[in-house]
XYZ file of C-alpha atoms in Angstrom:
96
model
C -37.185 -11.221 -53.547
C -37.153 -14.425 -51.608
C -35.009 -15.303 -48.691
C -34.567 -18.589 -46.625
C -34.563 -19.871 -43.475
C -33.652 -22.722 -41.294
C -35.207 -23.462 -37.948
C -32.520 -25.349 -34.954
C -33.176 -26.431 -32.099
C -36.638 -25.714 -30.063
C -37.846 -23.567 -32.732
C -38.045 -26.244 -35.105
C -40.001 -27.862 -32.770
C -42.245 -24.867 -32.505
C -42.195 -24.310 -36.048
C -42.781 -27.578 -37.045
C -40.570 -27.112 -39.870
C -36.640 -27.055 -40.611
C -36.885 -24.414 -43.222
C -38.633 -21.947 -45.287
C -38.681 -19.507 -47.770
C -40.388 -15.552 -47.187
C -41.001 -13.234 -49.442
C -40.190 -9.343 -49.133
C -39.830 -6.805 -50.606
C -36.778 -5.556 -52.394
C -35.016 -3.565 -49.805
C -35.734 -4.971 -46.188
C -33.648 -5.636 -43.761
C -33.068 -8.215 -41.154
C -34.971 -6.348 -38.503
C -37.981 -6.452 -41.862
C -37.608 -10.294 -42.343
C -38.018 -11.017 -38.121
C -41.060 -8.668 -38.399
C -41.730 -11.309 -41.241
C -41.417 -14.391 -39.425
C -43.022 -12.888 -36.529
C -46.307 -12.362 -38.121
C -46.367 -15.620 -40.242
C -45.741 -17.806 -37.209
C -47.615 -15.461 -34.509
C -48.138 -17.670 -31.735
C -45.592 -20.798 -32.214
C -42.622 -18.574 -32.150
C -44.322 -15.696 -29.749
C -42.171 -16.153 -26.343
C -38.118 -15.578 -28.735
C -39.990 -11.839 -29.221
C -40.753 -9.162 -26.681
C -43.442 -7.292 -25.912
C -42.051 -4.830 -28.169
C -41.778 -7.454 -30.943
C -38.178 -7.282 -30.619
C -36.297 -10.487 -30.818
C -35.415 -11.955 -26.964
C -31.983 -10.957 -26.003
C -29.804 -14.322 -26.646
C -30.908 -14.901 -29.696
C -28.318 -14.002 -32.888
C -29.088 -13.666 -36.161
C -26.690 -14.854 -39.094
C -27.040 -14.137 -43.026
C -25.413 -16.120 -44.840
C -23.503 -18.792 -42.540
C -21.432 -14.852 -40.445
C -23.500 -13.402 -37.506
C -24.942 -10.167 -37.395
C -24.658 -7.893 -34.446
C -28.115 -7.075 -32.948
C -27.127 -2.726 -34.011
C -26.576 -3.832 -37.544
C -29.724 -5.402 -38.155
C -31.859 -2.243 -39.187
C -29.032 -1.289 -41.722
C -28.746 -4.781 -42.826
C -29.936 -4.779 -46.169
C -30.829 -8.615 -47.827
C -30.375 -9.427 -51.348
C -32.666 -11.669 -53.223
C -30.873 -15.388 -52.462
C -29.986 -14.153 -48.672
C -30.380 -17.403 -45.734
C -30.963 -15.968 -42.579
C -31.441 -17.813 -39.651
C -32.601 -17.377 -35.949
C -29.808 -18.475 -33.645
C -31.514 -19.957 -30.496
C -29.408 -19.031 -26.744
C -26.415 -21.184 -27.198
C -27.869 -22.520 -23.293
C -30.742 -24.236 -25.305
C -33.836 -22.968 -23.164
C -36.113 -19.840 -23.290
C -34.216 -16.414 -21.777
C -36.355 -15.209 -18.942
C-alpha cells in the first residue's frame, strides 16, 4: 500500500523535500511508517530519532489531519492512501 507524508519546518530542510510517498505492507502501523521513514532518510533525519530508534519526545504524528497519541502508534493500522505527517515540536528546534 502507498502512504503519503509531508515534511514541515526544519524537516523539509533536512530531507530536501516537501512530501514523499512510501510503500508499506498491508497491516502496517504508524510505528512501521516511522521505521520506513528512518530507513529511507537515515542520516538526514537521524537527529529526530533516539538511539532506540523511537521518534524523540516533542514530535507528534498526525494521520489524515488528526493527531494520534504516542501510545496508539503501534495499534493504529494504516490504509492505502492515508497521509501520515511527523509534526515538529511547536517551539521549533530539536529537543535535547
